[in-house]
Amino acid sequence: MKIAIGSDHGGFFYKEKIKEYLKSKKYEVIDKGTYSPEPVDYPYFGEEVGKSVQSGEADRGIIICGTGIGISIAANKIKGVRAALCTNEFMARMARSHNDANVLALGQRVIGLDHALAIIDVFLETPFEGGRHERRVKLILDIEKGII
């Protein structure tokens, strides 16, 4: 599985640790920046990861900023992206199984690194259930297309 990852300066430390972790688990990692802890604007990195998932360059994405809020809002502006801000494993499981989320947002200033890694494991290992949830995901896509 290919994972696109991106952060602003507020998530840079976690991004670097998460990259190492993912590589140790044999995931292919595509780093979309930022590449230093110097201050930058998070929307660019949410957009880059979102576009990577949208285009199929990556199967899933992980985005990190201080809280995970701003960067998830930015990523969700990309058509086809369903970015979910998760602060625990239950949220990650539901984001995948019920919402078919394809981008995980995390907040470096909100959760500990070990907790973030546990959330990532659940997010990457949980399949979409389909069934009744497919109708709801389709409705989200219809909203995106301006159909409803």
PDB file of C-alpha atoms in Angstrom:
ATOM      1  CA  MET A   1       0.000   0.000   0.000  1.00  0.00           C
ATOM      2  CA  LYS A   2       1.224   3.492  -0.891  1.00  0.00           C
ATOM      3  CA  ILE A   3       0.737   6.184   1.740  1.00  0.00           C
ATOM      4  CA  ALA A   4       1.073   9.912   0.998  1.00  0.00           C
ATOM      5  CA  ILE A   5       2.032  11.909   4.068  1.00  0.00           C
ATOM      6  CA  GLY A   6       2.220  15.624   4.666  1.00  0.00           C
ATOM      7  CA  SER A   7       2.348  18.142   7.470  1.00  0.00           C
ATOM      8  CA  ASP A   8       2.945  21.734   8.323  1.00  0.00           C
ATOM      9  CA  HIS A   9       5.563  22.790  10.862  1.00  0.00           C
ATOM     10  CA  GLY A  10       3.166  21.947  13.716  1.00  0.00           C
ATOM     11  CA  GLY A  11       3.138  18.307  12.619  1.00  0.00           C
ATOM     12  CA  PHE A  12       6.655  17.981  11.205  1.00  0.00           C
ATOM     13  CA  PHE A  13       8.114  15.981  14.110  1.00  0.00           C
ATOM     14  CA  TYR A  14       5.293  13.402  13.957  1.00  0.00           C
ATOM     15  CA  LYS A  15       5.496  13.231  10.156  1.00  0.00           C
ATOM     16  CA  GLU A  16       9.129  12.221  10.332  1.00  0.00           C
ATOM     17  CA  LYS A  17       8.469   9.600  13.050  1.00  0.00           C
ATOM     18  CA  ILE A  18       5.404   8.256  11.228  1.00  0.00           C
ATOM     19  CA  LYS A  19       7.388   7.905   7.988  1.00  0.00           C
ATOM     20  CA  GLU A  20       9.953   5.743   9.790  1.00  0.00           C
ATOM     21  CA  TYR A  21       7.194   3.674  11.381  1.00  0.00           C
ATOM     22  CA  LEU A  22       5.366   3.107   8.087  1.00  0.00           C
ATOM     23  CA  LYS A  23       8.556   2.121   6.297  1.00  0.00           C
ATOM     24  CA  SER A  24       9.345  -0.375   9.076  1.00  0.00           C
ATOM     25  CA  LYS A  25       5.940  -1.949   8.364  1.00  0.00           C
ATOM     26  CA  LYS A  26       6.787  -2.168   4.643  1.00  0.00           C
ATOM     27  CA  TYR A  27       4.436   0.582   3.426  1.00  0.00           C
ATOM     28  CA  GLU A  28       5.605   2.715   0.526  1.00  0.00           C
ATOM     29  CA  VAL A  29       5.691   6.329   1.743  1.00  0.00           C
ATOM     30  CA  ILE A  30       5.323   9.393  -0.472  1.00  0.00           C
ATOM     31  CA  ASP A  31       6.426  12.500   1.443  1.00  0.00           C
ATOM     32  CA  LYS A  32       4.538  15.604   0.291  1.00  0.00           C
ATOM     33  CA  GLY A  33       6.299  17.970   2.737  1.00  0.00           C
ATOM     34  CA  THR A  34       6.986  20.072   4.643  1.00  0.00           C
ATOM     35  CA  TYR A  35      10.639  19.179   4.859  1.00  0.00           C
ATOM     36  CA  SER A  36      11.706  21.233   7.887  1.00  0.00           C
ATOM     37  CA  PRO A  37      10.217  22.657  11.081  1.00  0.00           C
ATOM     38  CA  GLU A  38      10.227  26.182   9.605  1.00  0.00           C
ATOM     39  CA  PRO A  39       6.769  27.859   9.659  1.00  0.00           C
ATOM     40  CA  VAL A  40       4.622  27.097   6.605  1.00  0.00           C
ATOM     41  CA  ASP A  41       0.933  27.222   5.675  1.00  0.00           C
ATOM     42  CA  TYR A  42      -0.906  23.929   6.246  1.00  0.00           C
ATOM     43  CA  PRO A  43      -3.417  24.185   3.351  1.00  0.00           C
ATOM     44  CA  TYR A  44      -0.706  23.458   0.785  1.00  0.00           C
ATOM     45  CA  PHE A  45       0.163  20.153   2.402  1.00  0.00           C
ATOM     46  CA  GLY A  46      -3.435  19.045   2.903  1.00  0.00           C
ATOM     47  CA  GLU A  47      -3.985  19.792  -0.775  1.00  0.00           C
ATOM     48  CA  GLU A  48      -0.880  17.899  -1.899  1.00  0.00           C
ATOM     49  CA  VAL A  49      -1.764  14.758   0.045  1.00  0.00           C
ATOM     50  CA  GLY A  50      -5.380  15.014  -1.110  1.00  0.00           C
ATOM     51  CA  LYS A  51      -4.340  15.288  -4.746  1.00  0.00           C
ATOM     52  CA  SER A  52      -2.033  12.312  -4.339  1.00  0.00           C
ATOM     53  CA  VAL A  53      -4.946  10.180  -3.113  1.00  0.00           C
ATOM     54  CA  GLN A  54      -7.331  11.634  -5.695  1.00  0.00           C
ATOM     55  CA  SER A  55      -4.996  10.798  -8.586  1.00  0.00           C
ATOM     56  CA  GLY A  56      -4.276   7.268  -7.376  1.00  0.00           C
ATOM     57  CA  GLU A  57      -0.594   8.017  -6.754  1.00  0.00           C
ATOM     58  CA  ALA A  58      -1.326   6.964  -3.159  1.00  0.00           C
ATOM     59  CA  ASP A  59      -3.888   4.533  -1.775  1.00  0.00           C
ATOM     60  CA  ARG A  60      -4.327   6.494   1.455  1.00  0.00           C
ATOM     61  CA  GLY A  61      -3.063   9.672   3.020  1.00  0.00           C
ATOM     62  CA  ILE A  62      -1.964  10.876   6.433  1.00  0.00           C
ATOM     63  CA  ILE A  63      -1.873  14.571   7.271  1.00  0.00           C
ATOM     64  CA  ILE A  64      -0.659  16.227  10.449  1.00  0.00           C
ATOM     65  CA  CYS A  65      -0.771  19.755  11.824  1.00  0.00           C
ATOM     66  CA  GLY A  66      -0.941  21.081  15.374  1.00  0.00           C
ATOM     67  CA  THR A  67      -4.567  20.049  15.900  1.00  0.00           C
ATOM     68  CA  GLY A  68      -5.359  18.212  12.666  1.00  0.00           C
ATOM     69  CA  ILE A  69      -8.303  20.528  12.077  1.00  0.00           C
ATOM     70  CA  GLY A  70      -7.001  23.000   9.513  1.00  0.00           C
ATOM     71  CA  ILE A  71      -5.143  20.499   7.396  1.00  0.00           C
ATOM     72  CA  SER A  72      -8.189  18.181   7.309  1.00  0.00           C
ATOM     73  CA  ILE A  73     -10.416  21.044   6.147  1.00  0.00           C
ATOM     74  CA  ALA A  74      -7.936  21.767   3.347  1.00  0.00           C
ATOM     75  CA  ALA A  75      -7.688  18.125   2.268  1.00  0.00           C
ATOM     76  CA  ASN A  76     -11.476  17.777   2.197  1.00  0.00           C
ATOM     77  CA  LYS A  77     -11.660  20.467  -0.498  1.00  0.00           C
ATOM     78  CA  ILE A  78     -10.133  17.974  -2.950  1.00  0.00           C
ATOM     79  CA  LYS A  79     -12.810  16.070  -4.849  1.00  0.00           C
ATOM     80  CA  GLY A  80     -12.907  12.418  -3.797  1.00  0.00           C
ATOM     81  CA  VAL A  81     -11.062  12.957  -0.531  1.00  0.00           C
ATOM     82  CA  ARG A  82     -12.731  11.916   2.694  1.00  0.00           C
ATOM     83  CA  ALA A  83     -10.306  13.110   5.362  1.00  0.00           C
ATOM     84  CA  ALA A  84     -11.172  12.165   8.929  1.00  0.00           C
ATOM     85  CA  LEU A  85      -9.660  13.767  12.003  1.00  0.00           C
ATOM     86  CA  CYS A  86      -9.277  10.945  14.512  1.00  0.00           C
ATOM     87  CA  THR A  87      -8.185  11.165  18.131  1.00  0.00           C
ATOM     88  CA  ASN A  88      -8.667   7.517  19.042  1.00  0.00           C
ATOM     89  CA  GLU A  89      -8.785   4.064  17.506  1.00  0.00           C
ATOM     90  CA  PHE A  90     -12.593   3.840  17.589  1.00  0.00           C
ATOM     91  CA  MET A  91     -12.859   6.964  15.428  1.00  0.00           C
ATOM     92  CA  ALA A  92     -10.280   5.541  13.004  1.00  0.00           C
ATOM     93  CA  ARG A  93     -12.165   2.235  12.767  1.00  0.00           C
ATOM     94  CA  MET A  94     -15.488   3.988  12.107  1.00  0.00           C
ATOM     95  CA  ALA A  95     -13.920   6.428   9.636  1.00  0.00           C
ATOM     96  CA  ARG A  96     -12.748   3.490   7.547  1.00  0.00           C
ATOM     97  CA  SER A  97     -15.525   0.938   8.057  1.00  0.00           C
ATOM     98  CA  HIS A  98     -18.496   3.320   7.797  1.00  0.00           C
ATOM     99  CA  ASN A  99     -17.208   6.347   5.848  1.00  0.00           C
ATOM    100  CA  ASP A 100     -14.522   4.821   3.625  1.00  0.00           C
ATOM    101  CA  ALA A 101     -12.212   7.655   4.701  1.00  0.00           C
ATOM    102  CA  ASN A 102      -9.081   7.715   2.581  1.00  0.00           C
ATOM    103  CA  VAL A 103      -7.077  10.341   4.471  1.00  0.00           C
ATOM    104  CA  LEU A 104      -6.323  10.330   8.195  1.00  0.00           C
ATOM    105  CA  ALA A 105      -5.753  13.646   9.956  1.00  0.00           C
ATOM    106  CA  LEU A 106      -3.865  13.837  13.241  1.00  0.00           C
ATOM    107  CA  GLY A 107      -2.959  16.619  15.648  1.00  0.00           C
ATOM    108  CA  GLN A 108       0.607  16.579  16.978  1.00  0.00           C
ATOM    109  CA  ARG A 109      -0.356  18.899  19.847  1.00  0.00           C
ATOM    110  CA  VAL A 110      -3.418  16.821  20.720  1.00  0.00           C
ATOM    111  CA  ILE A 111      -2.307  13.176  21.050  1.00  0.00           C
ATOM    112  CA  GLY A 112       0.870  11.342  21.989  1.00  0.00           C
ATOM    113  CA  LEU A 113       3.026   9.722  19.339  1.00  0.00           C
ATOM    114  CA  ASP A 114       2.398   6.138  20.478  1.00  0.00           C
ATOM    115  CA  HIS A 115      -1.340   6.823  20.417  1.00  0.00           C
ATOM    116  CA  ALA A 116      -1.032   8.317  16.922  1.00  0.00           C
ATOM    117  CA  LEU A 117       0.749   5.176  15.704  1.00  0.00           C
ATOM    118  CA  ALA A 118      -2.006   2.970  17.148  1.00  0.00           C
ATOM    119  CA  ILE A 119      -4.624   5.099  15.364  1.00  0.00           C
ATOM    120  CA  ILE A 120      -2.667   4.768  12.113  1.00  0.00           C
ATOM    121  CA  ASP A 121      -2.555   0.977  12.427  1.00  0.00           C
ATOM    122  CA  VAL A 122      -6.326   0.791  12.829  1.00  0.00           C
ATOM    123  CA  PHE A 123      -6.921   3.249   9.977  1.00  0.00           C
ATOM    124  CA  LEU A 124      -4.702   1.353   7.548  1.00  0.00           C
ATOM    125  CA  GLU A 125      -5.894  -2.134   8.522  1.00  0.00           C
ATOM    126  CA  THR A 126      -9.661  -1.544   8.666  1.00  0.00           C
ATOM    127  CA  PRO A 127     -11.609  -2.268   5.476  1.00  0.00           C
ATOM    128  CA  PHE A 128     -14.713  -0.404   4.321  1.00  0.00           C
ATOM    129  CA  GLU A 129     -17.808  -2.433   5.255  1.00  0.00           C
ATOM    130  CA  GLY A 130     -19.876  -1.364   2.269  1.00  0.00           C
ATOM    131  CA  GLY A 131     -23.525  -2.401   2.539  1.00  0.00           C
ATOM    132  CA  ARG A 132     -25.737   0.320   3.988  1.00  0.00           C
ATOM    133  CA  HIS A 133     -22.702   2.583   4.258  1.00  0.00           C
ATOM    134  CA  GLU A 134     -22.188   2.602   0.478  1.00  0.00           C
ATOM    135  CA  ARG A 135     -25.395   4.600   0.054  1.00  0.00           C
ATOM    136  CA  ARG A 136     -24.137   7.258   2.472  1.00  0.00           C
ATOM    137  CA  VAL A 137     -20.720   7.525   0.870  1.00  0.00           C
ATOM    138  CA  LYS A 138     -22.451   7.854  -2.516  1.00  0.00           C
ATOM    139  CA  LEU A 139     -24.518  10.714  -1.077  1.00  0.00           C
ATOM    140  CA  ILE A 140     -21.300  12.454  -0.039  1.00  0.00           C
ATOM    141  CA  LEU A 141     -19.984  12.037  -3.583  1.00  0.00           C
ATOM    142  CA  ASP A 142     -23.267  13.390  -4.980  1.00  0.00           C
ATOM    143  CA  ILE A 143     -22.935  16.480  -2.751  1.00  0.00           C
ATOM    144  CA  GLU A 144     -19.420  16.929  -4.100  1.00  0.00           C
ATOM    145  CA  LYS A 145     -20.725  16.744  -7.675  1.00  0.00           C
ATOM    146  CA  GLY A 146     -23.527  19.215  -6.908  1.00  0.00           C
ATOM    147  CA  ILE A 147     -26.186  16.608  -7.671  1.00  0.00           C
ATOM    148  CA  ILE A 148     -28.006  17.096  -4.357  1.00  0.00           C
TER     149      ILE A 148
END
